[in-house]
Every structure is written in structure tokens, then in C-alpha cells.
């Protein structure tokens, strides 16, 4: 195992406006929600916090707005022990926000207004060059401009930094420009958006044929499909009673970056990330529901060995 895993996230930071509701209104209908909660979120920020809680030395490359939320977001990163040297406040733009609705089953629906996240440019990646070059893993998602994502993959590749691309929210991507990513990790919906097929194995095959080295399709309560030129296998899930699945995918990605950077065998790293993500669904909120490494290890000791 290496010393402290070093993870850099180039990605989004949002404020999550979460409403817990019994059902969704019909067009033109007004209904009461059960509860409301305001919290820090954004796929990039969530992944950074998960990696940090798992013991990584984490730096964030991001842009926030010059509204009430911007400085609070930066302060939250600092409070979590995340390096904010490459987080910039962007004048005249709102911070990213995400209205989220959660049903009693824990299932969520999310709208994202990108705000300042959409101003993160390749120049910001260059400005963070020193930090990125020192990382074991660079982690990316799609709540920032695609051009910046593509540029960051190329930059990391040129400097020998391994990359994890979480193609969320799902959209069609240029296969040639993501081929240098070491891991591409969509969920089922995102895999379909990228490949046009709802069959996860066929989607994984298509991504591998496009040049991607390793594909992991997260399957929610069904675990994760791990795919490469050596074959495909499902890494088993852990049974939990979810109350809020928001951010579970981010918990998976952030924790996986640390487990891989620690030098763990890939299947074990994925199994651990499955458990870390499952635990995050047992409490409400996005990053608020992520557990510490200590809590995770206690659970892994109880349940992990039997999953391998
Ligand atoms: O993956 C969950 C996240 O998606 C939320 O925190 C929200 O901000 C959106 O980015």
C-alpha cells in the first residue's frame, strides 16, 4: 500500500436544495413536501469529500459564484481538510445549485443549474498543473464544460496521472477524447446515454471498443459491473435499507479513488466502494451521509470478507 493517497477532483460544487416528498405533483398541481434540507453538494465536491473521509489527501479544482453560497462552499472544503488553492470565486455568476426531490423509497430526481461550474476552463486545469501532477488519481465528472473534461484527461495522461471519469450527468461523449481515461464509471442511465444501449454489458463492450481501458457500471442495489479486455464480472452489492440514495454514486467514485490509490486489488477496491456507497444511503443528505474511514472499516470488518 502507498502512503497517503493523493486525489485531485476537477469538478463541480453545488448547493443542494433537498425536498423529501411522498409523491411528485402532476402538471398544474401544488402539493406539500414532508421536509426540506439545504446542504453542500455537486458531484465533484461530493467525490472530493468522500475521498477525504476515506483518508485521501484531496485537492479541489473548481469555480464557485460570488453569491452567498460561494464563500460558504470554500469554507466547507477547508473545514473538511480539502486543499482549496485551486477553487476560484467567479464574479457576476451564481454558484451551482441543485433542486433535489427524494421519494419515501429513497429514490431521487435531480435538476442541476450549473452556474459558476460552467466557467471552469482548460486554463484552470493549467493553473492547477502542479497540484494535478502530484496526484495518484484525477477524478472528473460532467457538471463542468466538456472541453475542460477532455483537456484534463489529456493533461493527466501526458503527466502519468491516472484518471477516473464519472460521466454524470449522462450525455454522449467523443470516444476518442475519453479513451485515455483509466476508468470510465457510469451508472446504468449514463451508460445508455453514452452508448445508446440499455444493455449494460453491451454498453460496457462499446466503451471498451472505443479505447477505454476499464469500465465500471454502477448498478445501485445490484452492485457493479467491472469490465475490461480480461472479461466482465459483477461485484456483489451489500444489502441496506436506503432512506436517501442521493450522492451514493459520488460516494462510490470518491472512495474508489482512495482504495485504488492505496494499491488494493481492483475487485477488492470495487467491493469496498460498493459498501461505502451503500452505507451513504442509510442517512439523509448527499455528502452529509458519507461515513468516516473508521466507521467504514468497522463495517468492512463485519461484512467485507464474505463479499470477496
Ligand atoms: O450526485 C448527487 C449530486 O448531483 C448532488 O449533490 C447535486 O448537486 C448534483 O450534482
mmCIF file of C-alpha atoms and ligand atoms in Angstrom:
data_model
loop_
_atom_site.group_PDB
_atom_site.id
_atom_site.type_symbol
_atom_site.label_atom_id
_atom_site.label_comp_id
_atom_site.label_asym_id
_atom_site.label_seq_id
_atom_site.Cartn_x
_atom_site.Cartn_y
_atom_site.Cartn_z
ATOM 1 C CA UNK A 1 0.000 0.000 0.000
ATOM 2 C CA UNK A 2 1.241 3.543 -0.750
ATOM 3 C CA UNK A 3 1.332 6.286 1.869
ATOM 4 C CA UNK A 4 -1.497 8.810 1.901
ATOM 5 C CA UNK A 5 -3.377 8.538 -1.425
ATOM 6 C CA UNK A 6 -3.398 11.832 -3.317
ATOM 7 C CA UNK A 7 -6.607 12.640 -5.175
ATOM 8 C CA UNK A 8 -7.430 15.742 -7.221
ATOM 9 C CA UNK A 9 -11.008 16.427 -8.284
ATOM 10 C CA UNK A 10 -11.619 18.756 -11.221
ATOM 11 C CA UNK A 11 -15.343 19.289 -10.979
ATOM 12 C CA UNK A 12 -18.492 20.855 -9.690
ATOM 13 C CA UNK A 13 -19.619 22.285 -6.386
ATOM 14 C CA UNK A 14 -23.338 22.901 -5.872
ATOM 15 C CA UNK A 15 -25.728 23.820 -3.126
ATOM 16 C CA UNK A 16 -28.338 21.067 -2.772
ATOM 17 C CA UNK A 17 -31.923 22.100 -2.034
ATOM 18 C CA UNK A 18 -33.453 18.808 -0.995
ATOM 19 C CA UNK A 19 -37.204 18.250 -0.607
ATOM 20 C CA UNK A 20 -38.452 14.963 0.840
ATOM 21 C CA UNK A 21 -41.848 14.221 -0.654
ATOM 22 C CA UNK A 22 -44.464 11.455 -0.675
ATOM 23 C CA UNK A 23 -45.032 11.841 -4.408
ATOM 24 C CA UNK A 24 -44.458 14.202 -7.318
ATOM 25 C CA UNK A 25 -47.065 16.841 -8.297
ATOM 26 C CA UNK A 26 -48.993 16.499 -11.549
ATOM 27 C CA UNK A 27 -48.710 19.437 -14.033
ATOM 28 C CA UNK A 28 -50.505 22.451 -12.515
ATOM 29 C CA UNK A 29 -50.843 20.797 -9.097
ATOM 30 C CA UNK A 30 -49.420 22.103 -5.788
ATOM 31 C CA UNK A 31 -48.649 19.612 -3.031
ATOM 32 C CA UNK A 32 -46.922 19.734 0.380
ATOM 33 C CA UNK A 33 -43.440 18.291 0.839
ATOM 34 C CA UNK A 34 -42.601 16.498 4.087
ATOM 35 C CA UNK A 35 -39.223 18.082 4.852
ATOM 36 C CA UNK A 36 -36.553 20.355 3.394
ATOM 37 C CA UNK A 37 -32.802 20.403 3.815
ATOM 38 C CA UNK A 38 -30.060 22.679 2.460
ATOM 39 C CA UNK A 39 -26.592 21.215 2.068
ATOM 40 C CA UNK A 40 -23.321 21.218 0.180
ATOM 41 C CA UNK A 41 -23.284 19.027 -2.904
ATOM 42 C CA UNK A 42 -22.254 18.813 -6.528
ATOM 43 C CA UNK A 43 -20.832 15.618 -7.942
ATOM 44 C CA UNK A 44 -17.239 16.893 -7.839
ATOM 45 C CA UNK A 45 -17.477 18.217 -4.294
ATOM 46 C CA UNK A 46 -19.202 15.055 -3.055
ATOM 47 C CA UNK A 47 -16.487 12.882 -4.583
ATOM 48 C CA UNK A 48 -13.777 15.059 -3.039
ATOM 49 C CA UNK A 49 -15.380 14.787 0.403
ATOM 50 C CA UNK A 50 -15.802 11.004 0.109
ATOM 51 C CA UNK A 51 -12.122 10.666 -0.846
ATOM 52 C CA UNK A 52 -11.102 12.888 2.051
ATOM 53 C CA UNK A 53 -13.233 10.980 4.588
ATOM 54 C CA UNK A 54 -11.637 7.765 3.334
ATOM 55 C CA UNK A 55 -8.218 9.164 4.220
ATOM 56 C CA UNK A 56 -7.031 10.744 0.966
ATOM 57 C CA UNK A 57 -5.080 13.994 0.682
ATOM 58 C CA UNK A 58 -7.545 15.782 -1.568
ATOM 59 C CA UNK A 59 -7.421 18.951 -3.659
ATOM 60 C CA UNK A 60 -10.358 20.509 -5.490
ATOM 61 C CA UNK A 61 -10.180 22.428 -8.775
ATOM 62 C CA UNK A 62 -13.489 24.287 -9.099
ATOM 63 C CA UNK A 63 -15.315 27.571 -9.531
ATOM 64 C CA UNK A 64 -17.992 28.961 -7.249
ATOM 65 C CA UNK A 65 -20.172 32.066 -7.650
ATOM 66 C CA UNK A 66 -19.795 35.404 -5.865
ATOM 67 C CA UNK A 67 -23.123 34.910 -4.076
ATOM 68 C CA UNK A 68 -23.886 33.780 -0.506
ATOM 69 C CA UNK A 69 -23.073 30.176 -1.388
ATOM 70 C CA UNK A 70 -19.591 30.665 -2.920
ATOM 71 C CA UNK A 71 -17.560 31.558 0.205
ATOM 72 C CA UNK A 72 -19.559 29.046 2.286
ATOM 73 C CA UNK A 73 -18.650 26.295 -0.183
ATOM 74 C CA UNK A 74 -14.950 27.180 0.001
ATOM 75 C CA UNK A 75 -15.159 27.253 3.803
ATOM 76 C CA UNK A 76 -16.820 23.827 3.819
ATOM 77 C CA UNK A 77 -13.967 22.387 1.745
ATOM 78 C CA UNK A 78 -11.466 23.878 4.212
ATOM 79 C CA UNK A 79 -13.375 22.506 7.178
ATOM 80 C CA UNK A 80 -13.194 19.051 5.598
ATOM 81 C CA UNK A 81 -9.424 19.400 5.156
ATOM 82 C CA UNK A 82 -9.580 19.727 1.359
ATOM 83 C CA UNK A 83 -6.949 21.852 -0.426
ATOM 84 C CA UNK A 84 -8.764 24.906 -1.896
ATOM 85 C CA UNK A 85 -5.822 26.643 -3.566
ATOM 86 C CA UNK A 86 -7.427 25.952 -6.958
ATOM 87 C CA UNK A 87 -11.020 26.909 -6.084
ATOM 88 C CA UNK A 88 -11.866 30.300 -7.560
ATOM 89 C CA UNK A 89 -14.746 32.691 -6.909
ATOM 90 C CA UNK A 90 -16.165 33.875 -10.258
ATOM 91 C CA UNK A 91 -17.601 37.424 -10.279
ATOM 92 C CA UNK A 92 -21.087 38.022 -11.658
ATOM 93 C CA UNK A 93 -22.209 34.383 -11.686
ATOM 94 C CA UNK A 94 -24.331 32.317 -9.322
ATOM 95 C CA UNK A 95 -22.966 29.218 -7.643
ATOM 96 C CA UNK A 96 -24.183 25.882 -8.946
ATOM 97 C CA UNK A 97 -27.459 24.789 -7.350
ATOM 98 C CA UNK A 98 -29.382 21.527 -7.405
ATOM 99 C CA UNK A 99 -33.067 21.226 -6.503
ATOM 100 C CA UNK A 100 -33.468 17.570 -5.460
ATOM 101 C CA UNK A 101 -36.647 15.625 -4.717
ATOM 102 C CA UNK A 102 -36.494 12.400 -2.717
ATOM 103 C CA UNK A 103 -39.330 9.838 -2.552
ATOM 104 C CA UNK A 104 -40.043 7.632 0.502
ATOM 105 C CA UNK A 105 -38.188 4.747 -1.195
ATOM 106 C CA UNK A 106 -35.010 6.870 -1.112
ATOM 107 C CA UNK A 107 -35.069 7.320 -4.903
ATOM 108 C CA UNK A 108 -34.189 10.849 -6.058
ATOM 109 C CA UNK A 109 -34.693 13.209 -9.007
ATOM 110 C CA UNK A 110 -32.183 16.000 -9.522
ATOM 111 C CA UNK A 111 -32.072 19.229 -11.527
ATOM 112 C CA UNK A 112 -28.699 20.969 -11.797
ATOM 113 C CA UNK A 113 -28.212 24.647 -12.631
ATOM 114 C CA UNK A 114 -24.504 24.791 -13.383
ATOM 115 C CA UNK A 115 -23.793 28.492 -12.643
ATOM 116 C CA UNK A 116 -20.080 29.049 -11.972
ATOM 117 C CA UNK A 117 -19.274 25.380 -12.656
ATOM 118 C CA UNK A 118 -19.788 26.183 -16.322
ATOM 119 C CA UNK A 119 -16.908 28.698 -16.161
ATOM 120 C CA UNK A 120 -14.244 26.126 -15.251
ATOM 121 C CA UNK A 121 -11.908 26.181 -18.259
ATOM 122 C CA UNK A 122 -8.817 24.351 -19.549
ATOM 123 C CA UNK A 123 -6.872 27.398 -18.294
ATOM 124 C CA UNK A 124 -7.997 26.466 -14.763
ATOM 125 C CA UNK A 125 -6.550 22.988 -15.324
ATOM 126 C CA UNK A 126 -3.253 24.549 -16.426
ATOM 127 C CA UNK A 127 -3.291 26.814 -13.374
ATOM 128 C CA UNK A 128 -3.639 23.687 -11.210
ATOM 129 C CA UNK A 129 -0.833 21.865 -13.065
ATOM 130 C CA UNK A 130 1.439 21.459 -10.058
ATOM 131 C CA UNK A 131 -1.331 20.045 -7.879
ATOM 132 C CA UNK A 132 -2.561 17.656 -10.600
ATOM 133 C CA UNK A 133 0.930 16.406 -11.453
ATOM 134 C CA UNK A 134 1.387 15.345 -7.826
ATOM 135 C CA UNK A 135 -1.799 13.241 -7.732
ATOM 136 C CA UNK A 136 -2.253 9.465 -7.801
ATOM 137 C CA UNK A 137 -5.732 9.894 -9.306
ATOM 138 C CA UNK A 138 -7.511 12.723 -11.087
ATOM 139 C CA UNK A 139 -11.305 12.462 -10.804
ATOM 140 C CA UNK A 140 -13.722 14.086 -13.289
ATOM 141 C CA UNK A 141 -17.483 14.326 -13.862
ATOM 142 C CA UNK A 142 -19.637 16.216 -16.399
ATOM 143 C CA UNK A 143 -21.099 19.166 -14.481
ATOM 144 C CA UNK A 144 -18.349 21.389 -15.934
ATOM 145 C CA UNK A 145 -17.713 22.196 -19.634
ATOM 146 C CA UNK A 146 -16.920 19.089 -21.696
ATOM 147 C CA UNK A 147 -13.921 20.831 -23.236
ATOM 148 C CA UNK A 148 -12.396 21.127 -19.744
ATOM 149 C CA UNK A 149 -13.048 17.444 -19.051
ATOM 150 C CA UNK A 150 -11.396 16.387 -22.312
ATOM 151 C CA UNK A 151 -8.454 18.720 -21.681
ATOM 152 C CA UNK A 152 -7.957 17.420 -18.127
ATOM 153 C CA UNK A 153 -7.944 13.781 -19.319
ATOM 154 C CA UNK A 154 -5.248 14.624 -21.884
ATOM 155 C CA UNK A 155 -3.265 16.650 -19.343
ATOM 156 C CA UNK A 156 -3.307 13.853 -16.771
ATOM 157 C CA UNK A 157 -2.376 11.278 -19.402
ATOM 158 C CA UNK A 158 0.637 13.326 -20.542
ATOM 159 C CA UNK A 159 1.835 13.574 -16.944
ATOM 160 C CA UNK A 160 1.286 9.938 -15.990
ATOM 161 C CA UNK A 161 -1.595 10.667 -13.582
ATOM 162 C CA UNK A 162 -4.336 8.021 -13.581
ATOM 163 C CA UNK A 163 -7.863 9.272 -14.255
ATOM 164 C CA UNK A 164 -11.362 8.279 -13.246
ATOM 165 C CA UNK A 165 -14.124 9.735 -15.419
ATOM 166 C CA UNK A 166 -17.618 9.619 -13.933
ATOM 167 C CA UNK A 167 -19.755 10.603 -16.969
ATOM 168 C CA UNK A 168 -22.555 12.174 -14.935
ATOM 169 C CA UNK A 169 -24.999 13.656 -15.774
ATOM 170 C CA UNK A 170 -25.209 11.257 -18.725
ATOM 171 C CA UNK A 171 -24.567 12.564 -22.216
ATOM 172 C CA UNK A 172 -22.963 11.498 -25.476
ATOM 173 C CA UNK A 173 -19.179 11.949 -25.435
ATOM 174 C CA UNK A 174 -16.438 11.860 -28.062
ATOM 175 C CA UNK A 175 -14.943 8.353 -27.610
ATOM 176 C CA UNK A 176 -11.538 9.475 -28.924
ATOM 177 C CA UNK A 177 -11.292 12.179 -26.264
ATOM 178 C CA UNK A 178 -12.068 9.930 -23.299
ATOM 179 C CA UNK A 179 -10.030 6.926 -24.458
ATOM 180 C CA UNK A 180 -7.045 7.969 -22.327
ATOM 181 C CA UNK A 181 -9.103 7.756 -19.111
ATOM 182 C CA UNK A 182 -8.047 4.795 -16.958
ATOM 183 C CA UNK A 183 -11.539 4.198 -15.607
ATOM 184 C CA UNK A 184 -14.897 5.284 -17.009
ATOM 185 C CA UNK A 185 -17.606 4.766 -14.386
ATOM 186 C CA UNK A 186 -21.212 5.486 -15.425
ATOM 187 C CA UNK A 187 -24.403 4.264 -13.785
ATOM 188 C CA UNK A 188 -26.927 2.414 -15.967
ATOM 189 C CA UNK A 189 -28.677 5.556 -17.234
ATOM 190 C CA UNK A 190 -25.387 7.254 -18.028
ATOM 191 C CA UNK A 191 -24.047 4.148 -19.798
ATOM 192 C CA UNK A 192 -27.140 4.201 -22.012
ATOM 193 C CA UNK A 193 -26.776 7.949 -22.688
ATOM 194 C CA UNK A 194 -23.170 7.365 -23.788
ATOM 195 C CA UNK A 195 -23.695 4.297 -25.942
ATOM 196 C CA UNK A 196 -27.367 4.237 -26.959
ATOM 197 C CA UNK A 197 -27.904 0.771 -25.484
ATOM 198 C CA UNK A 198 -29.766 -0.129 -22.296
ATOM 199 C CA UNK A 199 -27.956 -3.463 -22.027
ATOM 200 C CA UNK A 200 -25.166 -2.732 -19.541
ATOM 201 C CA UNK A 201 -22.817 -5.436 -20.827
ATOM 202 C CA UNK A 202 -23.248 -4.249 -24.427
ATOM 203 C CA UNK A 203 -22.710 -0.658 -23.262
ATOM 204 C CA UNK A 204 -19.518 -1.627 -21.416
ATOM 205 C CA UNK A 205 -18.327 -3.526 -24.511
ATOM 206 C CA UNK A 206 -18.944 -0.449 -26.675
ATOM 207 C CA UNK A 207 -16.911 1.750 -24.322
ATOM 208 C CA UNK A 208 -14.043 -0.768 -24.282
ATOM 209 C CA UNK A 209 -14.142 -0.940 -28.093
ATOM 210 C CA UNK A 210 -13.863 2.871 -28.097
ATOM 211 C CA UNK A 211 -10.482 2.524 -26.380
ATOM 212 C CA UNK A 212 -11.325 2.907 -22.673
ATOM 213 C CA UNK A 213 -9.109 0.615 -20.532
ATOM 214 C CA UNK A 214 -11.505 -0.263 -17.681
ATOM 215 C CA UNK A 215 -15.253 0.317 -17.361
ATOM 216 C CA UNK A 216 -17.287 0.006 -14.181
ATOM 217 C CA UNK A 217 -21.066 0.343 -14.489
ATOM 218 C CA UNK A 218 -22.596 1.002 -11.073
ATOM 219 C CA UNK A 219 -25.842 -0.948 -10.697
ATOM 220 C CA UNK A 220 -27.273 0.564 -7.489
ATOM 221 C CA UNK A 221 -28.704 -2.193 -5.298
ATOM 222 C CA UNK A 222 -27.278 -4.796 -7.704
ATOM 223 C CA UNK A 223 -23.601 -3.981 -7.193
ATOM 224 C CA UNK A 224 -21.233 -3.003 -10.001
ATOM 225 C CA UNK A 225 -20.224 -4.472 -13.354
ATOM 226 C CA UNK A 226 -16.448 -4.473 -13.772
ATOM 227 C CA UNK A 227 -15.359 -4.744 -17.412
ATOM 228 C CA UNK A 228 -12.051 -4.904 -19.269
ATOM 229 C CA UNK A 229 -10.371 -6.878 -22.018
ATOM 230 C CA UNK A 230 -9.957 -9.713 -19.492
ATOM 231 C CA UNK A 231 -13.774 -10.126 -19.246
ATOM 232 C CA UNK A 232 -16.719 -8.863 -17.208
ATOM 233 C CA UNK A 233 -17.895 -9.684 -13.713
ATOM 234 C CA UNK A 234 -20.452 -8.326 -11.291
ATOM 235 C CA UNK A 235 -19.022 -7.262 -7.939
ATOM 236 C CA UNK A 236 -21.726 -8.115 -5.389
ATOM 237 C CA UNK A 237 -23.743 -5.445 -3.571
ATOM 238 C CA UNK A 238 -24.283 -5.054 0.177
ATOM 239 C CA UNK A 239 -27.879 -5.132 1.397
ATOM 240 C CA UNK A 240 -29.042 -1.998 3.241
ATOM 241 C CA UNK A 241 -32.354 -0.236 3.891
ATOM 242 C CA UNK A 242 -31.901 3.043 1.969
ATOM 243 C CA UNK A 243 -33.521 6.287 3.117
ATOM 244 C CA UNK A 244 -31.827 8.598 0.571
ATOM 245 C CA UNK A 245 -29.727 7.429 -2.369
ATOM 246 C CA UNK A 246 -28.605 10.957 -3.334
ATOM 247 C CA UNK A 247 -24.828 11.074 -3.691
ATOM 248 C CA UNK A 248 -24.346 7.298 -3.459
ATOM 249 C CA UNK A 249 -22.690 7.261 -6.886
ATOM 250 C CA UNK A 250 -20.345 10.025 -5.720
ATOM 251 C CA UNK A 251 -19.541 8.103 -2.535
ATOM 252 C CA UNK A 252 -18.608 5.152 -4.776
ATOM 253 C CA UNK A 253 -16.296 7.224 -7.006
ATOM 254 C CA UNK A 254 -14.519 9.191 -4.254
ATOM 255 C CA UNK A 255 -13.909 6.140 -2.078
ATOM 256 C CA UNK A 256 -12.817 4.023 -5.069
ATOM 257 C CA UNK A 257 -10.138 6.590 -5.975
ATOM 258 C CA UNK A 258 -8.653 6.179 -2.493
ATOM 259 C CA UNK A 259 -8.936 2.379 -2.395
ATOM 260 C CA UNK A 260 -7.247 2.092 -5.815
ATOM 261 C CA UNK A 261 -4.569 4.631 -4.909
ATOM 262 C CA UNK A 262 -3.823 2.579 -1.798
ATOM 263 C CA UNK A 263 -2.803 -0.186 -4.189
ATOM 264 C CA UNK A 264 -5.632 -2.581 -3.357
ATOM 265 C CA UNK A 265 -6.604 -5.275 -5.864
ATOM 266 C CA UNK A 266 -9.207 -3.855 -8.237
ATOM 267 C CA UNK A 267 -12.033 -6.240 -7.274
ATOM 268 C CA UNK A 268 -11.471 -5.522 -3.587
ATOM 269 C CA UNK A 269 -11.387 -1.770 -4.249
ATOM 270 C CA UNK A 270 -14.722 -2.002 -6.115
ATOM 271 C CA UNK A 271 -16.264 -4.144 -3.389
ATOM 272 C CA UNK A 272 -15.150 -1.636 -0.765
ATOM 273 C CA UNK A 273 -16.584 1.224 -2.831
ATOM 274 C CA UNK A 274 -19.872 -0.728 -3.116
ATOM 275 C CA UNK A 275 -20.034 -0.884 0.676
ATOM 276 C CA UNK A 276 -19.026 2.756 1.157
ATOM 277 C CA UNK A 277 -21.785 3.822 -1.277
ATOM 278 C CA UNK A 278 -24.367 1.533 0.337
ATOM 279 C CA UNK A 279 -23.634 2.987 3.788
ATOM 280 C CA UNK A 280 -24.194 6.505 2.420
ATOM 281 C CA UNK A 281 -27.801 5.641 1.529
ATOM 282 C CA UNK A 282 -28.716 4.896 5.140
ATOM 283 C CA UNK A 283 -28.864 8.573 6.200
ATOM 284 C CA UNK A 284 -30.463 11.616 4.544
ATOM 285 C CA UNK A 285 -28.432 14.148 2.549
ATOM 286 C CA UNK A 286 -25.657 13.933 -0.013
ATOM 287 C CA UNK A 287 -22.160 14.427 1.447
ATOM 288 C CA UNK A 288 -23.761 14.712 4.893
ATOM 289 C CA UNK A 289 -24.450 10.992 4.753
ATOM 290 C CA UNK A 290 -20.866 9.895 3.947
ATOM 291 C CA UNK A 291 -19.186 7.935 6.735
ATOM 292 C CA UNK A 292 -15.649 8.244 8.119
ATOM 293 C CA UNK A 293 -12.958 5.720 7.269
ATOM 294 C CA UNK A 294 -13.148 4.451 10.843
ATOM 295 C CA UNK A 295 -16.875 3.683 10.560
ATOM 296 C CA UNK A 296 -16.350 2.183 7.130
ATOM 297 C CA UNK A 297 -13.585 -0.163 8.335
ATOM 298 C CA UNK A 298 -15.748 -1.347 11.234
ATOM 299 C CA UNK A 299 -18.491 -2.276 8.729
ATOM 300 C CA UNK A 300 -15.979 -3.809 6.289
ATOM 301 C CA UNK A 301 -14.613 -6.000 9.073
ATOM 302 C CA UNK A 302 -18.138 -7.311 9.660
ATOM 303 C CA UNK A 303 -19.278 -7.679 6.061
ATOM 304 C CA UNK A 304 -16.385 -7.250 3.635
ATOM 305 C CA UNK A 305 -14.555 -10.541 3.740
ATOM 306 C CA UNK A 306 -17.642 -12.573 2.815
ATOM 307 C CA UNK A 307 -18.211 -10.384 -0.273
ATOM 308 C CA UNK A 308 -14.839 -11.175 -1.871
HETATM 309 O O1 LIG B 1 -24.841 13.107 -7.344
HETATM 310 C C1 LIG B 1 -25.563 13.922 -6.469
HETATM 311 C C2 LIG B 1 -25.292 15.360 -6.797
HETATM 312 O O2 LIG B 1 -25.810 15.634 -8.079
HETATM 313 C C3 LIG B 1 -25.941 16.366 -5.893
HETATM 314 O O3 LIG B 1 -25.132 16.740 -4.814
HETATM 315 C C4 LIG B 1 -26.279 17.518 -6.834
HETATM 316 O O4 LIG B 1 -25.643 18.714 -6.501
HETATM 317 C C5 LIG B 1 -25.924 17.028 -8.211
HETATM 318 O O5 LIG B 1 -24.691 17.486 -8.607
#
